[in-house]
C-alpha cells in the first residue's frame, strides 16, 4: 500500500470526515466567495470551469458564492438567485463536474437583508447601514414567513440540482445576522426583543430545511462568531445560538468574522495569520457538531496546526483557493512548498468585486479566467530573455519556462523582487515574501537561468535571443523643488531599502499608495530604528482595534476601534491636487490605512504648492498663504518614471521585444498589472 507523502506532515488536514451520508476527502473547505463570474456572459460555464479546477485540485468541500432565495435577498441586481426548477437543471452541470473529480459541493443561500444594493431592501427593522445608501423596510410577519418558505424552496432546488448540501449564511451582517442582534433588530413581536425571539429565524430555517430535504442532506450554518459592531452579540449569546441551530438540524458550524460595516479589519494583510482562531475554539466547547475555522488561514502548516490543536475540525479557505486551485493536491503529494500562497492583498479579488468587476488573483491571474488561459506548451520552443526580475519579469519568465521556452532572466541588482522588496517593509506586507518564494521556486522548476547583477545591452540580447521581454521597472520621480538636494530629503526607495533613516518629524511629498504606505511604515517604527519587515503581533492587533476575544462585551469590542494611539512620529502627507488624497488606494484596504494613520494624528494637506526645502523643513503655499512644515526628513513619494531605454534600443535594432509592467507605463503601476502582463506575454510568445 502506498501512502501519500503529505500524510506524514499533514495528517489532520488530509483526514476524511463523514457528514451524514457524505464523506469529505479532507478537512479543507473552499469557502464561499461572490466572484461575480456568474454575472458575466457564459457565467455558468466560467463558474463551472473555476470550481472544477478546485475540485480537481482536491478541495474537500466547495461552497458556492451566495444564491439569493428571492429577489429581495439579491446582493445586487443581476446577482445569483435560485428560485426555479430550470435554474436547478442548469446547475446540475456544475455539480456533476465537481462530483466527477471526487469533490463535494454545497450551495450557499444568502439573503442580503439591509446590505442589498437595490431599492427593494429589507431588514428586521428600518435601521439603515452606513455602507448602503438604500433604506431598508422593516419586514412584516407575513414577509418573514414567505422568506422562510423561499429558503426552503431554494434548499430543495439545490438538492434537485445535485448539491450535497447548503450553507445558510447567518453571518457578516446579512439578513439572518440582522435578526439575531439588538444593533439592527428593535422589533417587539415574536421575531425581536428576547434572545429566543431574535434567534427564531435561524432556528426555524434549520428545522424547516432539514424537514424538507431529509436526513442525508448537509446543512451548514455560518454563524457570526464575533460581530465587531456595537450592540452585537456577546459570547454567551453566540454560544446559545450555536446550540440552538445544532438542535434544529445543522450538521456543521462555519464561522463568520465581523460584519461588513465593522470598523475592524478582518481579512486583509494587516491582520495576523489565524488571528480569529479563538472564535471556533470557543464554539467547539459548546457544540458537538464539526466547527470550521476561517479568515487569514493561508498556509497548510497553519491549517494543520489549528486542527491538531483542536481549535476546529475543518478549515475554510476562500482566497487561498483563488491563489492556488491545487492547494490540497500539492499538500497530499508532498509538494506543499510549491503552493502559491494568498498574500491577503485583496487587490484582484475583493477590490475588483467592490468595483463591479469579476474577481481574479494578483498572484494567479488565471483565477476565474480558467477558460481563457490554456495549459498547453508552446508550439515552438524559443530562446527568450526577460530583463528585470520584479513581479512582471518573474511571472513572464516562470510562465514562458513552463511553456517550454528556454528562458534567461536578467536582473541588474543582486536579488529578485524589484519593488516588492520595498513593499514588503510596510507593516503586514511581509506577506509578499510568499510571492517571491513561489515565483523564485517556479523559475527554478522550469529551468529558467537566473543571472543576477547583470544589465545586458541591446546588442548582447540581439545576438543570443529570439525575443526579449523588457520588465525593467521604474525609478522614483524626483520633483524639481528648490532645496530638493538637501541632506534631509530622501526617496521612498532610500527609506524602505534601509539605506537612509528618517527623523521624528517627517513630511511626505505625494499622497498616493506609496505615500500612505510610507506613512504607515513610519508610524510603526521608531526614529533611528533599522527597518525590518514585520506584521502586527496578535496582541498588538487586538489592542490596536480594541477587540475583546473573550467576547464579554457586546460585539466583541472592548472600546472604540478608532480610538487615538500614541504616535511615534509627527508625520504630514502632502498633495498638490485638491481632490481626496489616497484616491488610488484599494477599496477594501484603503480605509484600514486611513484609520490607522488618523489614529496616530498623521496630517494630510491637499492643494499645496511646493516652494522650497531648507534646514527648517518644507515650505509650501496653501490657498495663497505660506506655511512651514517643520521636518527633520522629507520623503519623496511623487510617483515613478519608466526605465525603458533598453526597449527603445532593442526596437531600433529590430529584435522582437515586448515591454511590460512599470517599464511600459509607470502611472498606476502595481504588482497586479505587472504579473498579469507578464503572464499574458508569456502566452503570446
Ligand atoms: P500615485 O498613486 O500615482 O501617487 C503619486 C503621488 O505623487 C500623488 O499624490 C501625486 O499627487 C504626487 N506627484 C506626482 N507628480 C508629482 C510631482 N512632480 N511633484 C510632486 N508630487 C507629485 O503613485 P504611487 O504612490 O507611487 O503608487 C504607485 C502605484 O502603486 C499606484 O497605482 C498605487 O495605487 C499603487 N500602490 C497602492 C498601494 C495601496 O493601495 N496600499 C500601496 C502602494 C502602491 P499630486 O500630483 O497631486 O501632488
Ligand atoms: Fe489573495 Fe491577493 Fe489573490 Fe485576493 S488577489 S486571492 S488577496 S493573493
CSV table of C-alpha atoms in Angstrom, one decimal, residues 151-499:
chain,number,residue,atom,x,y,z
A,151,UNK,CA,-35.2,29.5,1.8
A,152,UNK,CA,-36.8,26.1,2.0
A,153,UNK,CA,-37.6,26.1,-1.7
A,154,UNK,CA,-34.1,27.2,-2.5
A,155,UNK,CA,-32.6,24.4,-0.5
A,156,UNK,CA,-35.0,21.9,-2.2
A,157,UNK,CA,-33.9,23.2,-5.6
A,158,UNK,CA,-30.2,22.9,-4.6
A,159,UNK,CA,-30.9,19.2,-3.7
A,160,UNK,CA,-32.6,18.7,-7.1
A,161,UNK,CA,-29.5,20.2,-8.7
A,162,UNK,CA,-27.3,17.6,-7.1
A,163,UNK,CA,-25.7,19.7,-4.4
A,164,UNK,CA,-24.5,17.7,-1.3
A,165,UNK,CA,-26.0,20.3,1.0
A,166,UNK,CA,-26.5,24.0,1.6
A,167,UNK,CA,-24.8,26.6,3.7
A,168,UNK,CA,-27.2,29.1,5.4
A,169,UNK,CA,-25.4,32.4,5.5
A,170,UNK,CA,-26.0,33.7,9.0
A,171,UNK,CA,-23.0,36.0,9.5
A,172,UNK,CA,-21.3,39.1,8.1
A,173,UNK,CA,-24.3,41.3,8.9
A,174,UNK,CA,-26.7,39.9,6.3
A,175,UNK,CA,-30.4,39.3,7.0
A,176,UNK,CA,-30.2,36.4,9.5
A,177,UNK,CA,-27.4,38.1,11.4
A,178,UNK,CA,-29.5,41.3,11.5
A,179,UNK,CA,-32.3,39.4,13.2
A,180,UNK,CA,-30.0,38.0,15.9
A,181,UNK,CA,-28.7,41.2,17.4
A,182,UNK,CA,-30.2,44.3,19.0
A,183,UNK,CA,-28.0,46.5,16.9
A,184,UNK,CA,-30.4,46.1,13.9
A,185,UNK,CA,-33.4,44.4,15.5
A,186,UNK,CA,-35.7,46.6,17.5
A,187,UNK,CA,-38.9,44.6,16.8
A,188,UNK,CA,-41.3,43.9,19.6
A,189,UNK,CA,-43.1,40.9,18.0
A,190,UNK,CA,-42.1,37.2,18.1
A,191,UNK,CA,-39.0,38.0,15.9
A,192,UNK,CA,-37.5,40.6,18.2
A,193,UNK,CA,-36.9,41.6,21.8
A,194,UNK,CA,-35.8,38.5,23.7
A,195,UNK,CA,-32.8,36.5,22.7
A,196,UNK,CA,-35.0,33.5,21.9
A,197,UNK,CA,-37.1,35.6,19.6
A,198,UNK,CA,-34.1,37.1,17.8
A,199,UNK,CA,-32.7,33.5,17.3
A,200,UNK,CA,-36.1,32.3,15.9
A,201,UNK,CA,-35.3,32.9,12.3
A,202,UNK,CA,-32.1,30.8,12.0
A,203,UNK,CA,-33.6,28.1,14.2
A,204,UNK,CA,-36.8,27.9,12.1
A,205,UNK,CA,-34.7,27.9,8.9
A,206,UNK,CA,-32.6,25.0,10.0
A,207,UNK,CA,-35.6,23.0,11.2
A,208,UNK,CA,-37.7,23.6,8.1
A,209,UNK,CA,-34.8,23.0,5.6
A,210,UNK,CA,-34.0,19.8,7.4
A,211,UNK,CA,-37.6,18.7,7.3
A,212,UNK,CA,-37.8,19.4,3.6
A,213,UNK,CA,-34.5,17.9,2.5
A,214,UNK,CA,-34.4,14.8,4.7
A,215,UNK,CA,-31.7,13.2,6.8
A,216,UNK,CA,-29.0,12.8,4.2
A,217,UNK,CA,-28.6,16.5,3.1
A,218,UNK,CA,-25.8,18.5,4.7
A,219,UNK,CA,-26.8,21.8,6.4
A,220,UNK,CA,-24.0,24.1,7.3
A,221,UNK,CA,-24.8,27.1,9.4
A,222,UNK,CA,-22.4,30.1,9.1
A,223,UNK,CA,-22.6,31.7,12.4
A,224,UNK,CA,-21.3,35.2,13.2
A,225,UNK,CA,-18.7,34.2,15.7
A,226,UNK,CA,-17.8,37.8,16.6
A,227,UNK,CA,-19.9,40.7,15.2
A,228,UNK,CA,-17.4,43.5,15.8
A,229,UNK,CA,-20.2,46.1,15.9
A,230,UNK,CA,-21.6,48.0,18.8
A,231,UNK,CA,-24.5,46.2,20.4
A,232,UNK,CA,-23.6,43.0,18.6
A,233,UNK,CA,-23.9,39.6,20.3
A,234,UNK,CA,-21.9,38.6,23.4
A,235,UNK,CA,-20.0,35.3,23.5
A,236,UNK,CA,-22.7,33.7,25.6
A,237,UNK,CA,-25.4,34.7,23.2
A,238,UNK,CA,-23.4,33.3,20.3
A,239,UNK,CA,-22.8,30.0,22.3
A,240,UNK,CA,-26.6,29.7,22.8
A,241,UNK,CA,-27.3,30.4,19.1
A,242,UNK,CA,-24.8,27.7,18.1
A,243,UNK,CA,-26.5,25.2,20.4
A,244,UNK,CA,-29.9,26.2,19.1
A,245,UNK,CA,-29.0,25.7,15.4
A,246,UNK,CA,-27.3,22.4,16.2
A,247,UNK,CA,-30.5,21.2,17.9
A,248,UNK,CA,-32.5,22.5,14.9
A,249,UNK,CA,-30.6,20.2,12.5
A,250,UNK,CA,-27.4,21.9,11.4
A,251,UNK,CA,-24.5,19.5,10.7
A,252,UNK,CA,-21.6,21.9,10.6
A,253,UNK,CA,-21.0,25.3,12.1
A,254,UNK,CA,-18.9,27.6,9.9
A,255,UNK,CA,-17.6,30.8,11.4
A,256,UNK,CA,-18.0,34.3,10.0
A,257,UNK,CA,-15.9,37.1,11.5
A,258,UNK,CA,-17.2,40.7,11.7
A,259,UNK,CA,-20.0,42.5,9.8
A,260,UNK,CA,-19.2,44.1,6.6
A,261,UNK,CA,-19.8,47.5,8.2
A,262,UNK,CA,-17.4,46.8,11.2
A,263,UNK,CA,-14.7,49.3,11.6
A,264,UNK,CA,-12.3,46.5,12.4
A,265,UNK,CA,-10.4,44.8,9.5
A,266,UNK,CA,-10.9,41.1,9.4
A,267,UNK,CA,-9.2,39.5,6.4
A,268,UNK,CA,-6.6,41.9,4.8
A,269,UNK,CA,-2.8,41.7,5.1
A,270,UNK,CA,-2.6,43.8,8.3
A,271,UNK,CA,-4.4,41.1,10.2
A,272,UNK,CA,-2.0,38.5,11.7
A,273,UNK,CA,-2.5,35.0,10.3
A,274,UNK,CA,-5.1,32.9,12.2
A,275,UNK,CA,-5.9,35.9,14.3
A,276,UNK,CA,-9.5,34.6,14.8
A,277,UNK,CA,-8.9,31.0,15.8
A,278,UNK,CA,-10.2,31.8,19.3
A,279,UNK,CA,-13.7,32.0,17.8
A,280,UNK,CA,-14.0,28.4,16.5
A,281,UNK,CA,-12.1,27.2,19.6
A,282,UNK,CA,-14.9,28.7,21.8
A,283,UNK,CA,-17.7,27.3,19.7
A,284,UNK,CA,-16.2,23.8,19.8
A,285,UNK,CA,-16.6,23.8,23.5
A,286,UNK,CA,-20.3,24.3,23.3
A,287,UNK,CA,-21.5,22.1,20.4
A,288,UNK,CA,-20.9,18.6,19.3
A,289,UNK,CA,-21.0,19.1,15.5
A,290,UNK,CA,-17.9,19.9,13.5
A,291,UNK,CA,-16.8,23.6,13.6
A,292,UNK,CA,-14.9,25.4,10.8
A,293,UNK,CA,-12.1,28.0,11.3
A,294,UNK,CA,-11.9,30.7,8.7
A,295,UNK,CA,-10.2,34.1,7.8
A,296,UNK,CA,-6.5,34.6,7.3
A,297,UNK,CA,-5.5,31.0,7.3
A,298,UNK,CA,-3.4,30.7,4.2
A,299,UNK,CA,-0.8,28.0,4.6
A,300,UNK,CA,-1.2,24.3,5.1
A,301,UNK,CA,1.2,24.3,8.1
A,302,UNK,CA,-1.1,26.8,9.9
A,303,UNK,CA,-4.2,24.9,9.0
A,304,UNK,CA,-2.7,21.6,10.2
A,305,UNK,CA,-1.6,23.3,13.5
A,306,UNK,CA,-5.1,24.6,14.1
A,307,UNK,CA,-6.7,21.2,13.5
A,308,UNK,CA,-4.0,19.4,15.6
A,309,UNK,CA,-4.6,21.8,18.5
A,310,UNK,CA,-8.3,21.0,18.4
A,311,UNK,CA,-9.3,24.6,17.7
A,312,UNK,CA,-11.5,23.5,14.7
A,313,UNK,CA,-12.5,20.4,12.8
A,314,UNK,CA,-12.3,21.9,9.3
A,315,UNK,CA,-10.5,24.9,7.7
A,316,UNK,CA,-12.3,27.2,5.3
A,317,UNK,CA,-10.1,29.0,2.7
A,318,UNK,CA,-11.6,31.2,0.0
A,319,UNK,CA,-8.9,33.5,-1.3
A,320,UNK,CA,-6.2,30.8,-0.9
A,321,UNK,CA,-8.2,28.7,-3.4
A,322,UNK,CA,-8.1,31.6,-5.9
A,323,UNK,CA,-4.4,31.8,-5.5
A,324,UNK,CA,-3.8,28.1,-6.0
A,325,UNK,CA,-6.5,25.7,-7.2
A,326,UNK,CA,-4.2,22.8,-6.5
A,327,UNK,CA,-3.6,23.7,-2.8
A,328,UNK,CA,-4.7,20.3,-1.4
A,329,UNK,CA,-3.3,18.1,-4.1
A,330,UNK,CA,0.1,19.7,-3.6
A,331,UNK,CA,-0.2,19.1,0.1
A,332,UNK,CA,-1.1,15.4,-0.5
A,333,UNK,CA,1.7,14.9,-2.9
A,334,UNK,CA,4.3,16.3,-0.5
A,335,UNK,CA,4.7,19.5,-2.5
A,336,UNK,CA,3.3,22.0,0.0
A,337,UNK,CA,6.3,24.3,-0.6
A,338,UNK,CA,5.1,24.7,-4.2
A,339,UNK,CA,1.8,26.3,-3.2
A,340,UNK,CA,1.0,29.7,-4.5
A,341,UNK,CA,0.0,31.4,-1.2
A,342,UNK,CA,-2.6,34.1,-0.9
A,343,UNK,CA,-0.9,37.3,0.3
A,344,UNK,CA,-4.1,38.8,1.6
A,345,UNK,CA,-3.7,41.9,-0.6
A,346,UNK,CA,-7.3,41.9,-1.8
A,347,UNK,CA,-6.2,43.8,-4.9
A,348,UNK,CA,-7.5,41.4,-7.5
A,349,UNK,CA,-10.3,39.8,-5.6
A,350,UNK,CA,-12.3,42.0,-3.2
A,351,UNK,CA,-11.2,45.3,-4.7
A,352,UNK,CA,-12.3,44.2,-8.2
A,353,UNK,CA,-15.6,42.8,-6.8
A,354,UNK,CA,-16.3,46.1,-5.0
A,355,UNK,CA,-15.8,48.0,-8.2
A,356,UNK,CA,-18.3,45.8,-10.1
A,357,UNK,CA,-15.7,43.6,-11.9
A,358,UNK,CA,-15.1,39.8,-11.6
A,359,UNK,CA,-12.6,38.6,-9.2
A,360,UNK,CA,-9.2,37.2,-10.1
A,361,UNK,CA,-6.0,36.9,-8.2
A,362,UNK,CA,-2.8,39.0,-8.1
A,363,UNK,CA,-0.5,36.0,-7.7
A,364,UNK,CA,-2.5,33.8,-10.0
A,365,UNK,CA,-4.1,35.8,-12.9
A,366,UNK,CA,-5.6,32.5,-14.2
A,367,UNK,CA,-8.1,32.5,-11.3
A,368,UNK,CA,-11.7,33.0,-12.6
A,369,UNK,CA,-10.2,33.0,-16.2
A,370,UNK,CA,-9.8,29.3,-16.5
A,371,UNK,CA,-11.5,29.3,-19.9
A,372,UNK,CA,-9.1,32.0,-21.2
A,373,UNK,CA,-5.6,30.5,-20.4
A,374,UNK,CA,-4.7,27.1,-21.6
A,375,UNK,CA,-2.1,24.9,-20.0
A,376,UNK,CA,-0.6,23.7,-23.3
A,377,UNK,CA,3.1,24.1,-24.1
A,378,UNK,CA,4.3,26.5,-26.8
A,379,UNK,CA,4.3,25.0,-30.3
A,380,UNK,CA,7.9,26.0,-30.9
A,381,UNK,CA,10.4,26.4,-28.1
A,382,UNK,CA,12.4,29.7,-28.4
A,383,UNK,CA,15.3,31.4,-26.7
A,384,UNK,CA,13.7,34.1,-24.6
A,385,UNK,CA,15.4,36.8,-22.5
A,386,UNK,CA,13.4,38.5,-19.7
A,387,UNK,CA,15.1,41.6,-18.4
A,388,UNK,CA,14.1,42.6,-14.8
A,389,UNK,CA,13.1,40.2,-12.0
A,390,UNK,CA,10.4,42.2,-10.4
A,391,UNK,CA,6.8,41.0,-10.3
A,392,UNK,CA,6.2,41.2,-14.0
A,393,UNK,CA,9.5,39.7,-15.1
A,394,UNK,CA,9.2,36.8,-12.7
A,395,UNK,CA,5.7,36.0,-13.9
A,396,UNK,CA,6.8,36.2,-17.5
A,397,UNK,CA,9.9,34.1,-17.0
A,398,UNK,CA,8.1,31.4,-14.9
A,399,UNK,CA,5.2,31.0,-17.4
A,400,UNK,CA,7.4,31.1,-20.5
A,401,UNK,CA,9.6,28.5,-18.9
A,402,UNK,CA,6.6,26.4,-18.1
A,403,UNK,CA,5.5,26.6,-21.7
A,404,UNK,CA,8.8,25.0,-22.8
A,405,UNK,CA,10.8,28.1,-23.9
A,406,UNK,CA,14.5,28.3,-23.0
A,407,UNK,CA,14.4,31.4,-20.7
A,408,UNK,CA,17.2,33.6,-19.2
A,409,UNK,CA,16.1,36.1,-16.6
A,410,UNK,CA,18.5,39.1,-16.1
A,411,UNK,CA,18.4,41.2,-13.0
A,412,UNK,CA,20.5,44.3,-12.5
A,413,UNK,CA,20.5,44.0,-8.7
A,414,UNK,CA,21.6,41.2,-6.5
A,415,UNK,CA,18.2,39.7,-5.8
A,416,UNK,CA,14.8,39.1,-7.4
A,417,UNK,CA,11.7,41.0,-6.4
A,418,UNK,CA,12.2,44.6,-7.6
A,419,UNK,CA,9.6,47.0,-6.0
A,420,UNK,CA,8.2,44.1,-3.9
A,421,UNK,CA,11.4,44.2,-1.8
A,422,UNK,CA,10.3,47.7,-0.8
A,423,UNK,CA,6.5,46.9,-0.4
A,424,UNK,CA,7.3,44.1,2.0
A,425,UNK,CA,8.7,46.6,4.5
A,426,UNK,CA,5.2,48.1,5.0
A,427,UNK,CA,3.6,46.5,8.2
A,428,UNK,CA,1.8,43.3,7.1
A,429,UNK,CA,3.0,43.4,3.5
A,430,UNK,CA,5.7,41.0,4.5
A,431,UNK,CA,3.2,38.5,3.1
A,432,UNK,CA,4.7,39.5,-0.3
A,433,UNK,CA,7.6,37.2,0.6
A,434,UNK,CA,5.3,34.3,-0.2
A,435,UNK,CA,5.0,35.6,-3.8
A,436,UNK,CA,8.8,35.8,-4.2
A,437,UNK,CA,9.2,32.3,-2.7
A,438,UNK,CA,6.6,31.0,-5.1
A,439,UNK,CA,7.9,32.6,-8.3
A,440,UNK,CA,11.5,32.0,-7.3
A,441,UNK,CA,10.6,28.3,-7.0
A,442,UNK,CA,8.8,28.3,-10.3
A,443,UNK,CA,11.6,29.8,-12.3
A,444,UNK,CA,14.0,27.2,-10.9
A,445,UNK,CA,11.5,24.4,-11.5
A,446,UNK,CA,11.0,25.4,-15.2
A,447,UNK,CA,14.7,25.7,-15.9
A,448,UNK,CA,14.9,29.5,-16.1
A,449,UNK,CA,18.5,30.6,-16.0
A,450,UNK,CA,18.7,33.5,-13.4
A,451,UNK,CA,21.5,35.9,-13.9
A,452,UNK,CA,21.8,38.5,-11.1
A,453,UNK,CA,23.9,41.7,-11.1
A,454,UNK,CA,23.8,42.0,-14.9
A,455,UNK,CA,22.2,44.6,-17.1
A,456,UNK,CA,22.7,43.3,-20.7
A,457,UNK,CA,22.9,45.7,-23.6
A,458,UNK,CA,20.6,45.5,-26.6
A,459,UNK,CA,23.4,44.2,-28.8
A,460,UNK,CA,24.2,41.3,-26.4
A,461,UNK,CA,20.5,40.4,-26.3
A,462,UNK,CA,20.0,40.6,-30.0
A,463,UNK,CA,22.9,38.2,-30.6
A,464,UNK,CA,21.6,35.5,-28.3
A,465,UNK,CA,17.8,35.5,-28.1
A,466,UNK,CA,14.8,35.2,-30.4
A,467,UNK,CA,12.7,37.6,-28.3
A,468,UNK,CA,13.2,39.8,-25.3
A,469,UNK,CA,10.6,40.8,-22.6
A,470,UNK,CA,11.6,44.1,-21.0
A,471,UNK,CA,10.4,44.3,-17.5
A,472,UNK,CA,13.0,46.8,-16.3
A,473,UNK,CA,10.6,48.6,-14.0
A,474,UNK,CA,10.7,52.2,-12.7
A,475,UNK,CA,12.7,54.7,-10.8
A,476,UNK,CA,11.2,57.3,-8.3
A,477,UNK,CA,10.3,60.6,-9.8
A,478,UNK,CA,12.2,63.5,-8.1
A,479,UNK,CA,10.3,66.8,-8.5
A,480,UNK,CA,12.2,70.0,-9.1
A,481,UNK,CA,11.7,71.9,-5.8
A,482,UNK,CA,14.4,74.3,-4.7
A,483,UNK,CA,16.4,72.5,-1.9
A,484,UNK,CA,15.5,69.0,-3.2
A,485,UNK,CA,19.2,68.1,-2.9
A,486,UNK,CA,19.1,69.0,0.9
A,487,UNK,CA,20.5,66.1,3.0
A,488,UNK,CA,17.2,65.7,4.8
A,489,UNK,CA,15.5,64.7,1.5
A,490,UNK,CA,15.3,61.0,0.5
A,491,UNK,CA,13.2,58.9,-1.9
A,492,UNK,CA,10.9,56.2,-0.6
A,493,UNK,CA,13.4,53.7,-2.0
A,494,UNK,CA,16.2,55.1,0.1
A,495,UNK,CA,13.9,54.8,3.2
A,496,UNK,CA,12.3,51.4,2.6
A,497,UNK,CA,15.5,49.8,1.4
A,498,UNK,CA,17.2,50.8,4.7
A,499,UNK,CA,19.8,53.0,3.0
